Coordinates of N, CA and C in Angstrom, one line a residue:
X219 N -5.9 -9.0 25.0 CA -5.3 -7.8 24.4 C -6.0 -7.6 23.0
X220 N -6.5 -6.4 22.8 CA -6.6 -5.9 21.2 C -5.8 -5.9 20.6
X221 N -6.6 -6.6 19.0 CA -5.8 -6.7 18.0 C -5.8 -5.8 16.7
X222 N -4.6 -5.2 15.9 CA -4.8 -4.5 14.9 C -4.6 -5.0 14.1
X223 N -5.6 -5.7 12.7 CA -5.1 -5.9 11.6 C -5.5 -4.7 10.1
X224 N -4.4 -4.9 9.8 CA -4.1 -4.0 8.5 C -4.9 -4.8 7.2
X225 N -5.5 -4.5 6.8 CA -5.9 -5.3 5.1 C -5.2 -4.3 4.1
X226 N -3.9 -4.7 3.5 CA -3.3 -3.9 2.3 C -3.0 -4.4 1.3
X227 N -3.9 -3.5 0.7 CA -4.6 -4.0 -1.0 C -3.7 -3.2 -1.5
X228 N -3.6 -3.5 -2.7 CA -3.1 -2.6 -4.2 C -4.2 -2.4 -4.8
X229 N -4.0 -1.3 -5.7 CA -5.5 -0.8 -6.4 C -5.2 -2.1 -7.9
X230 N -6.1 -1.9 -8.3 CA -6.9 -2.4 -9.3 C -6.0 -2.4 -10.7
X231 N -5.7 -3.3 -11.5 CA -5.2 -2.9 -12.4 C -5.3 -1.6 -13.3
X232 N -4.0 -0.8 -13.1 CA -4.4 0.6 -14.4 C -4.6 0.2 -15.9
X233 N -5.4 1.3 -16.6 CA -5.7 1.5 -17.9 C -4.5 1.5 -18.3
X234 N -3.7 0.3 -19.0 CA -2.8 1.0 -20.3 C -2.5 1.7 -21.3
X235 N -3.8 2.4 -21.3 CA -3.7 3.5 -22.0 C -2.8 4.9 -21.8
X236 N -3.4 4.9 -20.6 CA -3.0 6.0 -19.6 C -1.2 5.9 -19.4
X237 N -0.5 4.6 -19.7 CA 1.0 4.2 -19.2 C 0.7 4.2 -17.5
X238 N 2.1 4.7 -17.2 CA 2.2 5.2 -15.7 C 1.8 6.4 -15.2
X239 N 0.8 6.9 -15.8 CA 0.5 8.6 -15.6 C -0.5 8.5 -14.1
X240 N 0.1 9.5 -13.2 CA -0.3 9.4 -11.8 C -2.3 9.6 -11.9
X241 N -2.7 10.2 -12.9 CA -3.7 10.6 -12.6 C -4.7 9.3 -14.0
X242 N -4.1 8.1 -14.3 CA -4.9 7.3 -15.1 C -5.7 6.4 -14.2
X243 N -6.6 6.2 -14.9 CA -7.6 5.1 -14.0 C -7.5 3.6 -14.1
X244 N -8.5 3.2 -14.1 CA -8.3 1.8 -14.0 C -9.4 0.8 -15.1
X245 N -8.4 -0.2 -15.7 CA -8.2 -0.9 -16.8 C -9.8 -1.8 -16.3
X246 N -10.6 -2.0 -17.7 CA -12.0 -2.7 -17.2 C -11.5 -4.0 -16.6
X247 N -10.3 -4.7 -16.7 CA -10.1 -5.9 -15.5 C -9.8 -5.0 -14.1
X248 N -9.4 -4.3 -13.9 CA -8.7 -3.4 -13.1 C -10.4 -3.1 -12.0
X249 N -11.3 -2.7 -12.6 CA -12.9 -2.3 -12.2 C -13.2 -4.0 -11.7
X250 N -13.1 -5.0 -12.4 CA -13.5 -6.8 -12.1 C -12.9 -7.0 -11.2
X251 N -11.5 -6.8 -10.7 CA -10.8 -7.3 -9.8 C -11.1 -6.5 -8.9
X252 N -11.4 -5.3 -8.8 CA -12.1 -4.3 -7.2 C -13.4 -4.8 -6.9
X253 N -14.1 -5.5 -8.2 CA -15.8 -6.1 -7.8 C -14.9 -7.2 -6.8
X254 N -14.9 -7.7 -7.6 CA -14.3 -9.3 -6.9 C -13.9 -9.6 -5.4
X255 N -12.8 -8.5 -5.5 CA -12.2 -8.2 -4.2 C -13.1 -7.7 -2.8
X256 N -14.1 -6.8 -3.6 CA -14.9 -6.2 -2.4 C -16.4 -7.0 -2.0
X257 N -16.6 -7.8 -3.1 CA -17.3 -9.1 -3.0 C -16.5 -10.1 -1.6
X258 N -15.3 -10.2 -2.0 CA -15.1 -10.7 -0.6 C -14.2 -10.5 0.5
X259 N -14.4 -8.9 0.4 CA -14.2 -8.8 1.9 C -15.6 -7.9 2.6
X260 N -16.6 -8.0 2.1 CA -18.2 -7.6 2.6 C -18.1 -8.1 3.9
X261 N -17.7 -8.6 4.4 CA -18.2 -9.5 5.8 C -17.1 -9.2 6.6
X262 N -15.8 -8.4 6.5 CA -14.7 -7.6 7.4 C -15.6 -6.6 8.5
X263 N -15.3 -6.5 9.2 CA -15.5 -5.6 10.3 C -15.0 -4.3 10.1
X264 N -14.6 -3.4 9.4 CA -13.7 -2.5 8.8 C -14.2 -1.3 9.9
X265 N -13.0 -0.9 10.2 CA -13.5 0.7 10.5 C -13.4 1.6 9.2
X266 N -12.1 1.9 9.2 CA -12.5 2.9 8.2 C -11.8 2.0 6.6
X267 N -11.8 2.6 5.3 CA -11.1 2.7 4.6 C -10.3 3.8 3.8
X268 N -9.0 3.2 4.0 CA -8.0 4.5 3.8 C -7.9 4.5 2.2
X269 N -7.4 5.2 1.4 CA -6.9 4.9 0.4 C -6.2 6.4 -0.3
X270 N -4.9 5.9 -1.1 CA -4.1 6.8 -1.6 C -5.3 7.7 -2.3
X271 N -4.2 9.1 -2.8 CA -5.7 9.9 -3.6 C -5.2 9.6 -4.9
X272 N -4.5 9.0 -5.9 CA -4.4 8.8 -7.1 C -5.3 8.2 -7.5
X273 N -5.7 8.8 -8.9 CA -7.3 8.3 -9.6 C -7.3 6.8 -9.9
X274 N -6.4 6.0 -9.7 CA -6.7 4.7 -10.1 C -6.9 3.8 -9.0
X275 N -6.4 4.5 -7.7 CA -6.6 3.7 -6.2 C -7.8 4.1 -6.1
X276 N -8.2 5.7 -5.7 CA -9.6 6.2 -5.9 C -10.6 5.5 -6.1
X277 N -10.3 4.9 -7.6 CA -11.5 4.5 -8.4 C -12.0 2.2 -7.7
X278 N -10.8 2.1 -7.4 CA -10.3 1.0 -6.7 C -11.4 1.0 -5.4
X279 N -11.3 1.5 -4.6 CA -11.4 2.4 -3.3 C -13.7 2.5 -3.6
X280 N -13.4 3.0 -4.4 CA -15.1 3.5 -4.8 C -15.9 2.3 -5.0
X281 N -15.1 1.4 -5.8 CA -15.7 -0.2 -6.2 C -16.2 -0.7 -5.1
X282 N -14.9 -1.1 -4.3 CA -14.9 -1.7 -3.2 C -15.9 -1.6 -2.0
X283 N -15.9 -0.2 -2.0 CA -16.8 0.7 -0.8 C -18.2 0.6 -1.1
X284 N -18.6 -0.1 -2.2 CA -19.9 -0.2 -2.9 C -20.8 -1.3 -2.2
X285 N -19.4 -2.3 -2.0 CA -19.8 -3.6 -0.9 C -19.7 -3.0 0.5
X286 N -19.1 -1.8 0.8 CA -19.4 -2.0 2.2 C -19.9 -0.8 2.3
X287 N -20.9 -0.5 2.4 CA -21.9 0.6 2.4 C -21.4 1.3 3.8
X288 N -20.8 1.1 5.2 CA -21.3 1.3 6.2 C -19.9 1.8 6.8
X289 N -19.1 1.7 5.9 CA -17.8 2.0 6.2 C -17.1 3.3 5.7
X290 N -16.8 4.1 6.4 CA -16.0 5.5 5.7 C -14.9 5.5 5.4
X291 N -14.8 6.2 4.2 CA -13.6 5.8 3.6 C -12.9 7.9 3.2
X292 N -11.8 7.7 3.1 CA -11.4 8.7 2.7 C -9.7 8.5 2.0
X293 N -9.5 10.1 1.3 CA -7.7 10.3 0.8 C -7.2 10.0 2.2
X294 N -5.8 9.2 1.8 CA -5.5 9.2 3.1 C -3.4 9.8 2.5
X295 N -3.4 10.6 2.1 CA -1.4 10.7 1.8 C -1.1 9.7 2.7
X296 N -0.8 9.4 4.1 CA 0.0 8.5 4.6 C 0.5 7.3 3.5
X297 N -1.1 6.6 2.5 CA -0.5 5.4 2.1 C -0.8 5.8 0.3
X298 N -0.2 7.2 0.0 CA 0.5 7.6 -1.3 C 1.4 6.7 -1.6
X299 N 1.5 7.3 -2.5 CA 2.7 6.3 -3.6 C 4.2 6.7 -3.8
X300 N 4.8 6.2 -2.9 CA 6.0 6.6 -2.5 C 7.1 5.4 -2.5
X301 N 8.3 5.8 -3.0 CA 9.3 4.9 -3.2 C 10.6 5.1 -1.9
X302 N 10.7 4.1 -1.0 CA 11.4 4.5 0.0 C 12.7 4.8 -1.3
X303 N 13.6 5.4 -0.8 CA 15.5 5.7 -1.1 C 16.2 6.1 -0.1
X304 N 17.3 5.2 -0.4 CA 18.2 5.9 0.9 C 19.4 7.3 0.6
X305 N 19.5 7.8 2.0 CA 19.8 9.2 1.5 C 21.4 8.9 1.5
X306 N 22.2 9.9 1.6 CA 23.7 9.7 1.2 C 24.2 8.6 1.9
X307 N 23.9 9.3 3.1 CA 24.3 8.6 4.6 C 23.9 7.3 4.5
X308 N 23.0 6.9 4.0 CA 22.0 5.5 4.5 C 22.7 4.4 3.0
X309 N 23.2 5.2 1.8 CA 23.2 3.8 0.5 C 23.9 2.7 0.9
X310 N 24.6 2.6 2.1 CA 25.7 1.5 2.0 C 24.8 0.1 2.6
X311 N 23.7 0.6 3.5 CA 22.5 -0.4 3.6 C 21.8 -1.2 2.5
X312 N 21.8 -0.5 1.6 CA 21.2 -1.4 0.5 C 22.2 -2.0 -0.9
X313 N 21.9 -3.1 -0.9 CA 22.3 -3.6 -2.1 C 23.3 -2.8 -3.4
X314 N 24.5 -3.0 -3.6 CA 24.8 -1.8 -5.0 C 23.9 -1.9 -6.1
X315 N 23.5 -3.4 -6.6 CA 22.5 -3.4 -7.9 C 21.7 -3.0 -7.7
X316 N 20.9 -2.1 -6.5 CA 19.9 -1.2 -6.5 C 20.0 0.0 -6.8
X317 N 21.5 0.7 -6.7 CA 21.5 2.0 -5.9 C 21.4 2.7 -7.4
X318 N 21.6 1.9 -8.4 CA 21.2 2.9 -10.0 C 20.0 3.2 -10.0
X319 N 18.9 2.3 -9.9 CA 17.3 2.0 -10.4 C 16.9 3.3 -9.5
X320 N 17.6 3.3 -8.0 CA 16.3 3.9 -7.1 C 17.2 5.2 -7.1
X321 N 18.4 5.6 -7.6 CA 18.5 7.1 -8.4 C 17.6 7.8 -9.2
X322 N 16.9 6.8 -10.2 CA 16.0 7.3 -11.3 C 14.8 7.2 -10.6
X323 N 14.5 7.2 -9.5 CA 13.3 7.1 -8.9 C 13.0 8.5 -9.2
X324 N 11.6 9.2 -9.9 CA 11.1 10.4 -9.7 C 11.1 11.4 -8.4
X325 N 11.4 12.2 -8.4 CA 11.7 13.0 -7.3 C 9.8 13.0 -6.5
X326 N 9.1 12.9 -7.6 CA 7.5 13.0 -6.4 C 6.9 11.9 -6.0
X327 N 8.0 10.9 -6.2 CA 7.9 9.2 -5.9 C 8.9 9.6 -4.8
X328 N 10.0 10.4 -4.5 CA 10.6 10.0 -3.6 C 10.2 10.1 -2.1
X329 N 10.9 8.7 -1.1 CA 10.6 8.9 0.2 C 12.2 8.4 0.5
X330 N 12.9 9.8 1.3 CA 14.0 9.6 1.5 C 13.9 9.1 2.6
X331 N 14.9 7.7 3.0 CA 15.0 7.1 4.3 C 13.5 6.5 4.6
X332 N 12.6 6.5 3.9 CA 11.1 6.2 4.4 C 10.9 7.0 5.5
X333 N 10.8 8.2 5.2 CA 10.3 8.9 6.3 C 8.9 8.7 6.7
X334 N 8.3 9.0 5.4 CA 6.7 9.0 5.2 C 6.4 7.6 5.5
X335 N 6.8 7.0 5.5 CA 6.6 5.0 5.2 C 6.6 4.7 6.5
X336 N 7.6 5.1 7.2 CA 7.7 5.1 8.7 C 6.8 5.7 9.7
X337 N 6.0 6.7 9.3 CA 4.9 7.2 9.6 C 3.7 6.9 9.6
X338 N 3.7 6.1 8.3 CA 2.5 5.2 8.2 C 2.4 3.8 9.1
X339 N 3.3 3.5 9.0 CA 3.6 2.5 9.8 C 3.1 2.5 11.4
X340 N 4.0 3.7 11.9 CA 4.0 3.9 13.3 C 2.3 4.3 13.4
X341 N 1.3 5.2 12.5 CA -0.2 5.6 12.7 C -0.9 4.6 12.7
X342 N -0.8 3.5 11.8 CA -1.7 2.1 11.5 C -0.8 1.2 12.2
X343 N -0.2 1.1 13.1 CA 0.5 0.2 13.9 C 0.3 0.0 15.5
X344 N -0.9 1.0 15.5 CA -1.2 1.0 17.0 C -2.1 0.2 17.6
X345 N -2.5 -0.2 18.7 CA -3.8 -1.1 19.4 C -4.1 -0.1 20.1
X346 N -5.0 -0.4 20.5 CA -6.3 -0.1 21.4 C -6.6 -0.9 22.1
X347 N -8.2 -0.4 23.0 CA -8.9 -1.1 23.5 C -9.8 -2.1 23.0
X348 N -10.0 -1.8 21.8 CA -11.0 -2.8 21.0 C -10.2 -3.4 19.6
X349 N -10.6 -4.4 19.4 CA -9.7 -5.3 17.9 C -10.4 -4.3 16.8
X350 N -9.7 -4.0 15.7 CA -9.9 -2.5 15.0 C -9.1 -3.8 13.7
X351 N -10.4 -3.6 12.4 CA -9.7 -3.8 11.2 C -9.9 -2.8 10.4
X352 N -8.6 -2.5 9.2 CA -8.5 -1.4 9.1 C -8.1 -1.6 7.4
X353 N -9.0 -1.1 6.3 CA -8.1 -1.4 5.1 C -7.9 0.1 4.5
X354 N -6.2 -0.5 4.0 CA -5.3 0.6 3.4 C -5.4 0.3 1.8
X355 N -6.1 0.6 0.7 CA -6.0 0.5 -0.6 C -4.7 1.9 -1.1
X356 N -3.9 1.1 -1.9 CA -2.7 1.9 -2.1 C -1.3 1.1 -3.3
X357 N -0.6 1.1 -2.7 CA 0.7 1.2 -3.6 C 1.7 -0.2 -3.3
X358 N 2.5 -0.9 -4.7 CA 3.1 -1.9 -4.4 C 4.3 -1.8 -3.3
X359 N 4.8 -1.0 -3.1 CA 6.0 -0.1 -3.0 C 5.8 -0.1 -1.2
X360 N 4.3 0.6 -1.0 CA 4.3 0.8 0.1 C 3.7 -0.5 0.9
X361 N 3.2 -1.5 0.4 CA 2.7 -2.9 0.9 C 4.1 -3.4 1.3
X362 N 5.1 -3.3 0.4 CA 6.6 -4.0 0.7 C 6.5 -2.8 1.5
X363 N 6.5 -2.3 1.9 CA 7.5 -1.7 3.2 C 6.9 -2.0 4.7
X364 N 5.6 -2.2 4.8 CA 5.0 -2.6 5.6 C 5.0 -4.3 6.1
X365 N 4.9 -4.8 5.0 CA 5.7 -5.9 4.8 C 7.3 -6.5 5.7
X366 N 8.2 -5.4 5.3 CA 9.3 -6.0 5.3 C 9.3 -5.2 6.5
X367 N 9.0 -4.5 7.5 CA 8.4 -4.1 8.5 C 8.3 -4.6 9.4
X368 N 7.4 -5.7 9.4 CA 7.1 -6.9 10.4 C 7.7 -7.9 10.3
X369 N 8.2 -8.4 9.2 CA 9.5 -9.2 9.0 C 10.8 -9.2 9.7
X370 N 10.5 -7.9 9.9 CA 11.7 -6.8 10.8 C 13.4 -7.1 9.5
X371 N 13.3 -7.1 8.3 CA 13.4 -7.3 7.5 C 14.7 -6.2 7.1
X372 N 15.9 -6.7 6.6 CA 16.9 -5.7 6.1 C 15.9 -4.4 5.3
X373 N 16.4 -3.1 5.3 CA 16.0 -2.2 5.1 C 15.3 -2.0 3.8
X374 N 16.3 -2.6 3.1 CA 15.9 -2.7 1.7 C 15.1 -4.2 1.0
X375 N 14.6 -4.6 1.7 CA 14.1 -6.1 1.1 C 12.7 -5.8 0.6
X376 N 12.5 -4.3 1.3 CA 10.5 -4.1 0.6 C 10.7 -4.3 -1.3
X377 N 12.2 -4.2 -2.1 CA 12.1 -4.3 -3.2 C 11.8 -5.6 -3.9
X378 N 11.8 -6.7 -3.1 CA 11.4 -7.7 -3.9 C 9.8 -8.1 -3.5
X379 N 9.9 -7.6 -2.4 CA 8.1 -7.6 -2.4 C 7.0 -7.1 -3.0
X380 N 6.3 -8.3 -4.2 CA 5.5 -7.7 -5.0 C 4.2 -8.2 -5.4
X381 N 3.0 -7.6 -4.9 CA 1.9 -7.9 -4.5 C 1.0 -7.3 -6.5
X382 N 0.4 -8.6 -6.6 CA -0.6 -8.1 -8.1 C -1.6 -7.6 -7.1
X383 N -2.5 -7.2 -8.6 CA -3.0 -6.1 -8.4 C -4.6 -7.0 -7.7
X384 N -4.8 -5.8 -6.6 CA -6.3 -6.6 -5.7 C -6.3 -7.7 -5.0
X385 N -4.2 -7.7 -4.7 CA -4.0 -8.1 -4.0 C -4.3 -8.2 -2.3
X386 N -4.6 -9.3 -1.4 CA -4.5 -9.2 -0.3 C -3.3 -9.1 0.7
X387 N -2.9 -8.7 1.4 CA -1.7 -9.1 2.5 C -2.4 -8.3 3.6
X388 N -2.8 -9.5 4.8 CA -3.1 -8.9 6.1 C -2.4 -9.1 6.6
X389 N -1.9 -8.2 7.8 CA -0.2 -8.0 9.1 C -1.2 -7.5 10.2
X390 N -0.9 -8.0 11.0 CA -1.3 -7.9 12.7 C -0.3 -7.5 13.4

């Protein structure tokens, strides 16, 4: 049987300069840890690489691709930067000491119910005929959800999942 594995990285450490601004790039460790990283995964079999379009995954994403010359890479929204929340119907699933934090979640951060998350999921969770590795450069947020995913994991548990930056986590 073919096998699908996922490589889901988080991008690079951002510039502190920049704060949390969606369009900052990435901090000169932030550029070391994408060498580093793409230093060793040169020898993956990759089909493609995905990556969120936010300039600090982007710039992540460019490093990386530098080691793998042979691999296409593109924006991919599926693995944007999105914060699952649950909608009216759904809060009594999660924890109450969450249900303040993930109120202030930004409305262009929001993914109500993980729609989007669930989507991603279901597109990069397929097999084939042939074993297909596939890396997703992207967001802490959405690694926990893919995560807590395969775990088969209460709904809400992607919040304690938290991957530094250039981090690895492969899921099959």
């Amino acid at each position: 049987m073919a096998r699908t594995q996922l490589y889901l990285v988080r991008h690079g450490e951002q510039d502190p300069a920049s704060g949390h601004a969606s369009d900052g790039g990435l901090s000169q460790l932030g550029r070391e840890q994408a060498d580093r990283l793409g230093r060793r995964l040169r020898t993956v079999p990759f089909s493609t690489i995905h990556h969120s379009p936010l300039a600090r995954v982007a710039q992540t994403a460019d490093i990386i691709a530098g080691h793998l010359p042979q691999v296409p890479r593109h924006d991919c929204d599926l693995v944007a930067d999105r914060t699952p929340v649950p909608s009216a119907g759904q809060r009594g699933r999660y924890p109450g000491r969450w249900l303040d934090w993930l109120d202030g979640v930004p409305d262009e951060e929001r993914d109500e119910d993980a729609t989007a998350l669930q989507a991603a999921v279901e597109h990069f969770g397929v097999t084939g005929d042939n074993d297909r590795h596939e890396l997703l450069i992207t967001h802490n947020f959405v690694i926990g959800w893919f995560v807590r995913h395969m775990l088969e994991a209460p709904v809400w548990r992607w919040i304690g999942l938290n991957q530094d930056n250039c981090a690895i986590t492969i899921v099959q």
